[in-house]
PDB file of N, CA and C in Angstrom:
ATOM      1  N   MET Q   1     -12.009 -14.265  -2.292  1.00 57.00           N
ATOM      2  CA  MET Q   1     -12.335 -13.898  -3.661  1.00 57.00           C
ATOM      3  C   MET Q   1     -11.853 -15.031  -4.579  1.00 57.00           C
ATOM      4  N   THR Q   2     -10.782 -14.816  -5.329  1.00 71.00           N
ATOM      5  CA  THR Q   2     -10.227 -15.851  -6.197  1.00 71.00           C
ATOM      6  C   THR Q   2      -8.708 -15.787  -6.059  1.00 71.00           C
ATOM      7  N   PRO Q   3      -7.984 -16.755  -6.631  1.00 70.00           N
ATOM      8  CA  PRO Q   3      -6.520 -16.676  -6.548  1.00 70.00           C
ATOM      9  C   PRO Q   3      -5.933 -15.425  -7.203  1.00 70.00           C
ATOM     10  N   ASN Q   4      -6.671 -14.782  -8.095  1.00 75.00           N
ATOM     11  CA  ASN Q   4      -6.154 -13.604  -8.791  1.00 75.00           C
ATOM     12  C   ASN Q   4      -6.911 -12.321  -8.482  1.00 75.00           C
ATOM     13  N   ALA Q   5      -7.797 -12.337  -7.497  1.00 79.00           N
ATOM     14  CA  ALA Q   5      -8.544 -11.135  -7.132  1.00 79.00           C
ATOM     15  C   ALA Q   5      -8.620 -11.048  -5.609  1.00 79.00           C
ATOM     16  N   TYR Q   6      -8.363  -9.853  -5.094  1.00 83.00           N
ATOM     17  CA  TYR Q   6      -8.311  -9.658  -3.650  1.00 83.00           C
ATOM     18  C   TYR Q   6      -8.999  -8.374  -3.226  1.00 83.00           C
ATOM     19  N   GLN Q   7      -9.405  -8.345  -1.959  1.00 90.00           N
ATOM     20  CA  GLN Q   7      -9.788  -7.119  -1.282  1.00 90.00           C
ATOM     21  C   GLN Q   7      -8.784  -6.954  -0.147  1.00 90.00           C
ATOM     22  N   LEU Q   8      -8.102  -5.820  -0.106  1.00 92.00           N
ATOM     23  CA  LEU Q   8      -7.053  -5.618   0.882  1.00 92.00           C
ATOM     24  C   LEU Q   8      -7.270  -4.337   1.679  1.00 92.00           C
ATOM     25  N   THR Q   9      -7.005  -4.418   2.971  1.00 95.00           N
ATOM     26  CA  THR Q   9      -7.016  -3.263   3.856  1.00 95.00           C
ATOM     27  C   THR Q   9      -5.782  -3.359   4.735  1.00 95.00           C
ATOM     28  N   GLY Q  10      -5.057  -2.263   4.890  1.00 97.00           N
ATOM     29  CA  GLY Q  10      -3.872  -2.243   5.737  1.00 97.00           C
ATOM     30  C   GLY Q  10      -4.197  -1.687   7.113  1.00 97.00           C
ATOM     31  N   PHE Q  11      -3.439  -2.123   8.102  1.00 98.00           N
ATOM     32  CA  PHE Q  11      -3.616  -1.655   9.477  1.00 98.00           C
ATOM     33  C   PHE Q  11      -2.281  -1.191  10.038  1.00 98.00           C
ATOM     34  N   TYR Q  12      -2.354  -0.204  10.940  1.00 98.00           N
ATOM     35  CA  TYR Q  12      -1.169   0.315  11.609  1.00 98.00           C
ATOM     36  C   TYR Q  12      -1.557   0.702  13.035  1.00 98.00           C
ATOM     37  N   TYR Q  13      -0.818   0.177  14.014  1.00 97.00           N
ATOM     38  CA  TYR Q  13      -1.041   0.527  15.412  1.00 97.00           C
ATOM     39  C   TYR Q  13      -0.045   1.597  15.814  1.00 97.00           C
ATOM     40  N   ASP Q  14      -0.543   2.741  16.256  1.00 95.00           N
ATOM     41  CA  ASP Q  14       0.300   3.844  16.706  1.00 95.00           C
ATOM     42  C   ASP Q  14       0.460   3.726  18.219  1.00 95.00           C
ATOM     43  N   SER Q  15       1.666   3.379  18.649  1.00 94.00           N
ATOM     44  CA  SER Q  15       1.904   3.145  20.077  1.00 94.00           C
ATOM     45  C   SER Q  15       1.847   4.434  20.900  1.00 94.00           C
ATOM     46  N   GLU Q  16       2.046   5.581  20.255  1.00 92.00           N
ATOM     47  CA  GLU Q  16       1.965   6.844  20.992  1.00 92.00           C
ATOM     48  C   GLU Q  16       0.534   7.180  21.375  1.00 92.00           C
ATOM     49  N   THR Q  17      -0.376   7.043  20.429  1.00 95.00           N
ATOM     50  CA  THR Q  17      -1.781   7.369  20.695  1.00 95.00           C
ATOM     51  C   THR Q  17      -2.595   6.148  21.106  1.00 95.00           C
ATOM     52  N   LYS Q  18      -1.991   4.978  20.989  1.00 97.00           N
ATOM     53  CA  LYS Q  18      -2.651   3.700  21.286  1.00 97.00           C
ATOM     54  C   LYS Q  18      -3.929   3.526  20.447  1.00 97.00           C
ATOM     55  N   ARG Q  19      -3.814   3.913  19.174  1.00 98.00           N
ATOM     56  CA  ARG Q  19      -4.932   3.800  18.235  1.00 98.00           C
ATOM     57  C   ARG Q  19      -4.524   2.937  17.052  1.00 98.00           C
ATOM     58  N   VAL Q  20      -5.516   2.273  16.494  1.00 98.00           N
ATOM     59  CA  VAL Q  20      -5.318   1.490  15.269  1.00 98.00           C
ATOM     60  C   VAL Q  20      -5.870   2.297  14.104  1.00 98.00           C
ATOM     61  N   PHE Q  21      -5.066   2.419  13.069  1.00 98.00           N
ATOM     62  CA  PHE Q  21      -5.476   3.116  11.853  1.00 98.00           C
ATOM     63  C   PHE Q  21      -5.593   2.089  10.743  1.00 98.00           C
ATOM     64  N   HIS Q  22      -6.552   2.276   9.848  1.00 97.00           N
ATOM     65  CA  HIS Q  22      -6.685   1.356   8.718  1.00 97.00           C
ATOM     66  C   HIS Q  22      -6.849   2.134   7.430  1.00 97.00           C
ATOM     67  N   SER Q  23      -6.348   1.520   6.368  1.00 97.00           N
ATOM     68  CA  SER Q  23      -6.450   2.141   5.053  1.00 97.00           C
ATOM     69  C   SER Q  23      -7.842   1.902   4.490  1.00 97.00           C
ATOM     70  N   LYS Q  24      -8.111   2.565   3.394  1.00 95.00           N
ATOM     71  CA  LYS Q  24      -9.341   2.250   2.677  1.00 95.00           C
ATOM     72  C   LYS Q  24      -9.192   0.856   2.078  1.00 95.00           C
ATOM     73  N   LYS Q  25     -10.302   0.261   1.724  1.00 94.00           N
ATOM     74  CA  LYS Q  25     -10.287  -1.074   1.126  1.00 94.00           C
ATOM     75  C   LYS Q  25      -9.930  -0.954  -0.353  1.00 94.00           C
ATOM     76  N   HIS Q  26      -8.983  -1.779  -0.769  1.00 93.00           N
ATOM     77  CA  HIS Q  26      -8.568  -1.815  -2.169  1.00 93.00           C
ATOM     78  C   HIS Q  26      -9.023  -3.130  -2.787  1.00 93.00           C
ATOM     79  N   GLN Q  27      -9.558  -3.053  -3.969  1.00 90.00           N
ATOM     80  CA  GLN Q  27      -9.911  -4.257  -4.716  1.00 90.00           C
ATOM     81  C   GLN Q  27      -8.923  -4.422  -5.848  1.00 90.00           C
ATOM     82  N   ILE Q  28      -8.316  -5.573  -5.917  1.00 88.00           N
ATOM     83  CA  ILE Q  28      -7.376  -5.876  -6.990  1.00 88.00           C
ATOM     84  C   ILE Q  28      -8.009  -6.983  -7.821  1.00 88.00           C
ATOM     85  N   GLN Q  29      -8.297  -6.690  -9.064  1.00 86.00           N
ATOM     86  CA  GLN Q  29      -8.979  -7.658  -9.918  1.00 86.00           C
ATOM     87  C   GLN Q  29      -8.033  -8.644 -10.578  1.00 86.00           C
ATOM     88  N   TYR Q  30      -6.839  -8.203 -10.942  1.00 86.00           N
ATOM     89  CA  TYR Q  30      -5.905  -9.068 -11.660  1.00 86.00           C
ATOM     90  C   TYR Q  30      -4.531  -9.001 -11.013  1.00 86.00           C
ATOM     91  N   VAL Q  31      -4.252  -9.950 -10.161  1.00 89.00           N
ATOM     92  CA  VAL Q  31      -2.957  -9.995  -9.477  1.00 89.00           C
ATOM     93  C   VAL Q  31      -1.932 -10.624 -10.406  1.00 89.00           C
ATOM     94  N   VAL Q  32      -0.815  -9.942 -10.586  1.00 90.00           N
ATOM     95  CA  VAL Q  32       0.277 -10.465 -11.401  1.00 90.00           C
ATOM     96  C   VAL Q  32       1.185 -11.342 -10.541  1.00 90.00           C
ATOM     97  N   ASP Q  33       1.546 -10.852  -9.346  1.00 91.00           N
ATOM     98  CA  ASP Q  33       2.457 -11.589  -8.471  1.00 91.00           C
ATOM     99  C   ASP Q  33       2.293 -11.082  -7.041  1.00 91.00           C
ATOM    100  N   ARG Q  34       1.992 -11.988  -6.116  1.00 88.00           N
ATOM    101  CA  ARG Q  34       1.813 -11.608  -4.711  1.00 88.00           C
ATOM    102  C   ARG Q  34       3.139 -11.528  -3.954  1.00 88.00           C
ATOM    103  N   VAL Q  35       4.164 -12.212  -4.465  1.00 93.00           N
ATOM    104  CA  VAL Q  35       5.442 -12.278  -3.760  1.00 93.00           C
ATOM    105  C   VAL Q  35       6.025 -10.871  -3.622  1.00 93.00           C
ATOM    106  N   GLY Q  36       6.362 -10.491  -2.415  1.00 95.00           N
ATOM    107  CA  GLY Q  36       6.944  -9.182  -2.152  1.00 95.00           C
ATOM    108  C   GLY Q  36       5.937  -8.123  -1.742  1.00 95.00           C
ATOM    109  N   ALA Q  37       4.646  -8.428  -1.804  1.00 95.00           N
ATOM    110  CA  ALA Q  37       3.631  -7.432  -1.456  1.00 95.00           C
ATOM    111  C   ALA Q  37       3.677  -7.080   0.029  1.00 95.00           C
ATOM    112  N   GLY Q  38       3.945  -8.059   0.881  1.00 96.00           N
ATOM    113  CA  GLY Q  38       4.090  -7.788   2.310  1.00 96.00           C
ATOM    114  C   GLY Q  38       5.328  -6.966   2.597  1.00 96.00           C
ATOM    115  N   ASP Q  39       6.399  -7.260   1.877  1.00 97.00           N
ATOM    116  CA  ASP Q  39       7.627  -6.469   2.015  1.00 97.00           C
ATOM    117  C   ASP Q  39       7.381  -5.027   1.574  1.00 97.00           C
ATOM    118  N   ALA Q  40       6.620  -4.843   0.515  1.00 97.00           N
ATOM    119  CA  ALA Q  40       6.298  -3.500   0.034  1.00 97.00           C
ATOM    120  C   ALA Q  40       5.478  -2.744   1.078  1.00 97.00           C
ATOM    121  N   TYR Q  41       4.562  -3.457   1.751  1.00 98.00           N
ATOM    122  CA  TYR Q  41       3.760  -2.840   2.811  1.00 98.00           C
ATOM    123  C   TYR Q  41       4.669  -2.420   3.968  1.00 98.00           C
ATOM    124  N   ALA Q  42       5.527  -3.326   4.414  1.00 97.00           N
ATOM    125  CA  ALA Q  42       6.443  -3.033   5.521  1.00 97.00           C
ATOM    126  C   ALA Q  42       7.371  -1.869   5.169  1.00 97.00           C
ATOM    127  N   ALA Q  43       7.870  -1.843   3.943  1.00 97.00           N
ATOM    128  CA  ALA Q  43       8.733  -0.746   3.504  1.00 97.00           C
ATOM    129  C   ALA Q  43       7.971   0.576   3.515  1.00 97.00           C
ATOM    130  N   GLY Q  44       6.693   0.541   3.138  1.00 97.00           N
ATOM    131  CA  GLY Q  44       5.864   1.745   3.177  1.00 97.00           C
ATOM    132  C   GLY Q  44       5.666   2.250   4.595  1.00 97.00           C
ATOM    133  N   ILE Q  45       5.517   1.333   5.548  1.00 97.00           N
ATOM    134  CA  ILE Q  45       5.391   1.710   6.958  1.00 97.00           C
ATOM    135  C   ILE Q  45       6.697   2.364   7.431  1.00 97.00           C
ATOM    136  N   ILE Q  46       7.818   1.716   7.125  1.00 97.00           N
ATOM    137  CA  ILE Q  46       9.118   2.256   7.534  1.00 97.00           C
ATOM    138  C   ILE Q  46       9.363   3.629   6.911  1.00 97.00           C
ATOM    139  N   ASP Q  47       9.043   3.761   5.623  1.00 96.00           N
ATOM    140  CA  ASP Q  47       9.183   5.044   4.929  1.00 96.00           C
ATOM    141  C   ASP Q  47       8.362   6.119   5.631  1.00 96.00           C
ATOM    142  N   GLY Q  48       7.143   5.784   6.006  1.00 96.00           N
ATOM    143  CA  GLY Q  48       6.272   6.745   6.683  1.00 96.00           C
ATOM    144  C   GLY Q  48       6.790   7.155   8.044  1.00 96.00           C
ATOM    145  N   ILE Q  49       7.361   6.198   8.777  1.00 96.00           N
ATOM    146  CA  ILE Q  49       7.929   6.518  10.088  1.00 96.00           C
ATOM    147  C   ILE Q  49       9.131   7.446   9.929  1.00 96.00           C
ATOM    148  N   ILE Q  50      10.008   7.126   8.983  1.00 97.00           N
ATOM    149  CA  ILE Q  50      11.202   7.944   8.752  1.00 97.00           C
ATOM    150  C   ILE Q  50      10.825   9.357   8.323  1.00 97.00           C
ATOM    151  N   LYS Q  51       9.789   9.467   7.484  1.00 96.00           N
ATOM    152  CA  LYS Q  51       9.382  10.784   6.970  1.00 96.00           C
ATOM    153  C   LYS Q  51       8.376  11.487   7.870  1.00 96.00           C
ATOM    154  N   HIS Q  52       8.087  10.906   9.025  1.00 96.00           N
ATOM    155  CA  HIS Q  52       7.163  11.497  10.008  1.00 96.00           C
ATOM    156  C   HIS Q  52       5.784  11.768   9.417  1.00 96.00           C
ATOM    157  N   ARG Q  53       5.302  10.834   8.613  1.00 97.00           N
ATOM    158  CA  ARG Q  53       3.932  10.968   8.092  1.00 97.00           C
ATOM    159  C   ARG Q  53       2.956  10.777   9.249  1.00 97.00           C
ATOM    160  N   ASP Q  54       1.809  11.419   9.160  1.00 97.00           N
ATOM    161  CA  ASP Q  54       0.791  11.155  10.176  1.00 97.00           C
ATOM    162  C   ASP Q  54       0.317   9.708  10.012  1.00 97.00           C
ATOM    163  N   PRO Q  55      -0.186   9.071  11.064  1.00 97.00           N
ATOM    164  CA  PRO Q  55      -0.508   7.644  11.004  1.00 97.00           C
ATOM    165  C   PRO Q  55      -1.473   7.247   9.878  1.00 97.00           C
ATOM    166  N   GLN Q  56      -2.471   8.063   9.597  1.00 97.00           N
ATOM    167  CA  GLN Q  56      -3.419   7.704   8.528  1.00 97.00           C
ATOM    168  C   GLN Q  56      -2.732   7.757   7.169  1.00 97.00           C
ATOM    169  N   SER Q  57      -1.956   8.785   6.930  1.00 97.00           N
ATOM    170  CA  SER Q  57      -1.217   8.902   5.678  1.00 97.00           C
ATOM    171  C   SER Q  57      -0.220   7.762   5.544  1.00 97.00           C
ATOM    172  N   LEU Q  58       0.411   7.404   6.637  1.00 97.00           N
ATOM    173  CA  LEU Q  58       1.400   6.329   6.660  1.00 97.00           C
ATOM    174  C   LEU Q  58       0.776   5.006   6.215  1.00 97.00           C
ATOM    175  N   VAL Q  59      -0.366   4.656   6.786  1.00 98.00           N
ATOM    176  CA  VAL Q  59      -0.990   3.367   6.441  1.00 98.00           C
ATOM    177  C   VAL Q  59      -1.545   3.394   5.016  1.00 98.00           C
ATOM    178  N   GLU Q  60      -2.027   4.542   4.564  1.00 97.00           N
ATOM    179  CA  GLU Q  60      -2.522   4.649   3.183  1.00 97.00           C
ATOM    180  C   GLU Q  60      -1.370   4.481   2.194  1.00 97.00           C
ATOM    181  N   PHE Q  61      -0.218   5.097   2.498  1.00 97.00           N
ATOM    182  CA  PHE Q  61       0.949   4.980   1.621  1.00 97.00           C
ATOM    183  C   PHE Q  61       1.439   3.530   1.573  1.00 97.00           C
ATOM    184  N   ALA Q  62       1.536   2.902   2.738  1.00 98.00           N
ATOM    185  CA  ALA Q  62       2.006   1.515   2.800  1.00 98.00           C
ATOM    186  C   ALA Q  62       1.079   0.589   2.021  1.00 98.00           C
ATOM    187  N   MET Q  63      -0.228   0.774   2.166  1.00 97.00           N
ATOM    188  CA  MET Q  63      -1.174  -0.093   1.461  1.00 97.00           C
ATOM    189  C   MET Q  63      -1.123   0.162  -0.040  1.00 97.00           C
ATOM    190  N   ALA Q  64      -0.993   1.416  -0.442  1.00 96.00           N
ATOM    191  CA  ALA Q  64      -0.892   1.726  -1.872  1.00 96.00           C
ATOM    192  C   ALA Q  64       0.358   1.083  -2.465  1.00 96.00           C
ATOM    193  N   SER Q  65       1.442   1.116  -1.725  1.00 96.00           N
ATOM    194  CA  SER Q  65       2.686   0.485  -2.178  1.00 96.00           C
ATOM    195  C   SER Q  65       2.487  -1.015  -2.364  1.00 96.00           C
ATOM    196  N   SER Q  66       1.810  -1.651  -1.433  1.00 96.00           N
ATOM    197  CA  SER Q  66       1.546  -3.085  -1.520  1.00 96.00           C
ATOM    198  C   SER Q  66       0.618  -3.416  -2.687  1.00 96.00           C
ATOM    199  N   VAL Q  67      -0.417  -2.605  -2.856  1.00 95.00           N
ATOM    200  CA  VAL Q  67      -1.359  -2.833  -3.961  1.00 95.00           C
ATOM    201  C   VAL Q  67      -0.628  -2.742  -5.299  1.00 95.00           C
ATOM    202  N   LEU Q  68       0.193  -1.724  -5.460  1.00 94.00           N
ATOM    203  CA  LEU Q  68       0.937  -1.585  -6.708  1.00 94.00           C
ATOM    204  C   LEU Q  68       1.870  -2.766  -6.935  1.00 94.00           C
ATOM    205  N   LYS Q  69       2.488  -3.265  -5.881  1.00 96.00           N
ATOM    206  CA  LYS Q  69       3.395  -4.409  -6.028  1.00 96.00           C
ATOM    207  C   LYS Q  69       2.664  -5.613  -6.594  1.00 96.00           C
ATOM    208  N   HIS Q  70       1.394  -5.785  -6.269  1.00 93.00           N
ATOM    209  CA  HIS Q  70       0.601  -6.893  -6.802  1.00 93.00           C
ATOM    210  C   HIS Q  70       0.481  -6.848  -8.326  1.00 93.00           C
ATOM    211  N   THR Q  71       0.767  -5.683  -8.920  1.00 91.00           N
ATOM    212  CA  THR Q  71       0.551  -5.502 -10.356  1.00 91.00           C
ATOM    213  C   THR Q  71       1.786  -5.763 -11.203  1.00 91.00           C
ATOM    214  N   ILE Q  72       2.914  -6.110 -10.561  1.00 94.00           N
ATOM    215  CA  ILE Q  72       4.147  -6.351 -11.314  1.00 94.00           C
ATOM    216  C   ILE Q  72       4.755  -7.695 -10.913  1.00 94.00           C
ATOM    217  N   PHE Q  73       5.546  -8.256 -11.802  1.00 95.00           N
ATOM    218  CA  PHE Q  73       6.181  -9.544 -11.549  1.00 95.00           C
ATOM    219  C   PHE Q  73       7.493  -9.360 -10.786  1.00 95.00           C
ATOM    220  N   GLY Q  74       7.795 -10.310  -9.933  1.00 93.00           N
ATOM    221  CA  GLY Q  74       9.045 -10.301  -9.178  1.00 93.00           C
ATOM    222  C   GLY Q  74       8.840  -9.911  -7.736  1.00 93.00           C
ATOM    223  N   ASP Q  75       9.902 -10.095  -6.923  1.00 91.00           N
ATOM    224  CA  ASP Q  75       9.714  -9.825  -5.498  1.00 91.00           C
ATOM    225  C   ASP Q  75       9.983  -8.395  -5.083  1.00 91.00           C
ATOM    226  N   ALA Q  76      10.462  -7.541  -5.945  1.00 93.00           N
ATOM    227  CA  ALA Q  76      10.762  -6.160  -5.584  1.00 93.00           C
ATOM    228  C   ALA Q  76       9.716  -5.201  -6.141  1.00 93.00           C
ATOM    229  N   ASN Q  77       9.425  -4.182  -5.353  1.00 93.00           N
ATOM    230  CA  ASN Q  77       8.502  -3.138  -5.791  1.00 93.00           C
ATOM    231  C   ASN Q  77       9.329  -2.016  -6.419  1.00 93.00           C
ATOM    232  N   TRP Q  78       9.172  -1.801  -7.711  1.00 94.00           N
ATOM    233  CA  TRP Q  78       9.972  -0.821  -8.427  1.00 94.00           C
ATOM    234  C   TRP Q  78       9.296   0.531  -8.567  1.00 94.00           C
ATOM    235  N   PHE Q  79       8.149   0.744  -7.916  1.00 95.00           N
ATOM    236  CA  PHE Q  79       7.456   2.025  -7.998  1.00 95.00           C
ATOM    237  C   PHE Q  79       8.156   3.059  -7.121  1.00 95.00           C
ATOM    238  N   THR Q  80       8.228   4.281  -7.607  1.00 95.00           N
ATOM    239  CA  THR Q  80       8.842   5.364  -6.842  1.00 95.00           C
ATOM    240  C   THR Q  80       7.829   5.940  -5.854  1.00 95.00           C
ATOM    241  N   THR Q  81       8.338   6.725  -4.924  1.00 95.00           N
ATOM    242  CA  THR Q  81       7.462   7.401  -3.963  1.00 95.00           C
ATOM    243  C   THR Q  81       6.443   8.257  -4.700  1.00 95.00           C
ATOM    244  N   ASP Q  82       6.897   8.986  -5.718  1.00 95.00           N
ATOM    245  CA  ASP Q  82       5.984   9.841  -6.490  1.00 95.00           C
ATOM    246  C   ASP Q  82       4.884   9.022  -7.161  1.00 95.00           C
ATOM    247  N   GLN Q  83       5.225   7.864  -7.698  1.00 94.00           N
ATOM    248  CA  GLN Q  83       4.225   7.022  -8.352  1.00 94.00           C
ATOM    249  C   GLN Q  83       3.213   6.477  -7.344  1.00 94.00           C
ATOM    250  N   VAL Q  84       3.682   6.098  -6.167  1.00 95.00           N
ATOM    251  CA  VAL Q  84       2.759   5.604  -5.130  1.00 95.00           C
ATOM    252  C   VAL Q  84       1.827   6.732  -4.703  1.00 95.00           C
ATOM    253  N   GLU Q  85       2.377   7.920  -4.500  1.00 94.00           N
ATOM    254  CA  GLU Q  85       1.549   9.058  -4.097  1.00 94.00           C
ATOM    255  C   GLU Q  85       0.562   9.451  -5.191  1.00 94.00           C
ATOM    256  N   GLN Q  86       0.954   9.356  -6.447  1.00 94.00           N
ATOM    257  CA  GLN Q  86       0.031   9.636  -7.555  1.00 94.00           C
ATOM    258  C   GLN Q  86      -1.095   8.610  -7.568  1.00 94.00           C
ATOM    259  N   PHE Q  87      -0.775   7.347  -7.341  1.00 93.00           N
ATOM    260  CA  PHE Q  87      -1.774   6.287  -7.253  1.00 93.00           C
ATOM    261  C   PHE Q  87      -2.770   6.587  -6.127  1.00 93.00           C
ATOM    262  N   MET Q  88      -2.266   7.072  -5.000  1.00 92.00           N
ATOM    263  CA  MET Q  88      -3.140   7.421  -3.882  1.00 92.00           C
ATOM    264  C   MET Q  88      -4.088   8.562  -4.261  1.00 92.00           C
ATOM    265  N   LYS Q  89      -3.597   9.541  -4.996  1.00 91.00           N
ATOM    266  CA  LYS Q  89      -4.417  10.690  -5.400  1.00 91.00           C
ATOM    267  C   LYS Q  89      -5.519  10.302  -6.371  1.00 91.00           C
ATOM    268  N   THR Q  90      -5.266   9.296  -7.200  1.00 87.00           N
ATOM    269  CA  THR Q  90      -6.267   8.894  -8.188  1.00 87.00           C
ATOM    270  C   THR Q  90      -7.222   7.857  -7.621  1.00 87.00           C
ATOM    271  N   SER Q  91      -7.181   7.674  -6.299  1.00 66.00           N
ATOM    272  CA  SER Q  91      -8.035   6.711  -5.606  1.00 66.00           C
ATOM    273  C   SER Q  91      -7.832   5.303  -6.123  1.00 66.00           C
ATOM    274  N   GLY Q  92      -6.655   5.013  -6.599  1.00 57.00           N
ATOM    275  CA  GLY Q  92      -6.372   3.667  -7.061  1.00 57.00           C
ATOM    276  C   GLY Q  92      -6.904   3.357  -8.439  1.00 57.00           C
ATOM    277  N   GLY Q  93      -7.393   4.383  -9.136  1.00 54.00           N
ATOM    278  CA  GLY Q  93      -7.968   4.141 -10.446  1.00 54.00           C
ATOM    279  C   GLY Q  93      -6.959   3.734 -11.509  1.00 54.00           C
ATOM    280  N   ASN Q  94      -6.058   4.618 -11.805  1.00 52.00           N
ATOM    281  CA  ASN Q  94      -5.085   4.367 -12.860  1.00 52.00           C
ATOM    282  C   ASN Q  94      -3.670   4.398 -12.305  1.00 52.00           C
ATOM    283  N   ILE Q  95      -2.824   3.567 -12.872  1.00 56.00           N
ATOM    284  CA  ILE Q  95      -1.422   3.574 -12.521  1.00 56.00           C
ATOM    285  C   ILE Q  95      -0.702   4.379 -13.594  1.00 56.00           C
ATOM    286  N   ILE Q  96      -0.099   5.489 -13.181  1.00 53.00           N
ATOM    287  CA  ILE Q  96       0.620   6.333 -14.123  1.00 53.00           C
ATOM    288  C   ILE Q  96       2.093   6.003 -14.003  1.00 53.00           C
ATOM    289  N   ARG Q  97       2.702   5.536 -15.109  1.00 53.00           N
ATOM    290  CA  ARG Q  97       4.119   5.151 -15.083  1.00 53.00           C
ATOM    291  C   ARG Q  97       4.920   6.056 -15.973  1.00 53.00           C
TER     292      ARG Q  97
END
């Protein structure tokens, strides 16, 4: 796309079922900062494993966390679990803070 616009899809391999799960495709039109987006994705995966989310929900949460991180400056993702889940419910339309 461009340096400030991306299409992103997350993937997660479930070793128990030996299946690959993928998130829906997210389009980000205006990236503020990419630094930390991978960390936000990894943290979302870890959060999902700890909370025993089903694999599809886990990868959707991790990808939503990463997408939101692209919208703020700095290497840390400051969005709460509730904010990430709200973003997931709105299909990525609006960020409610």
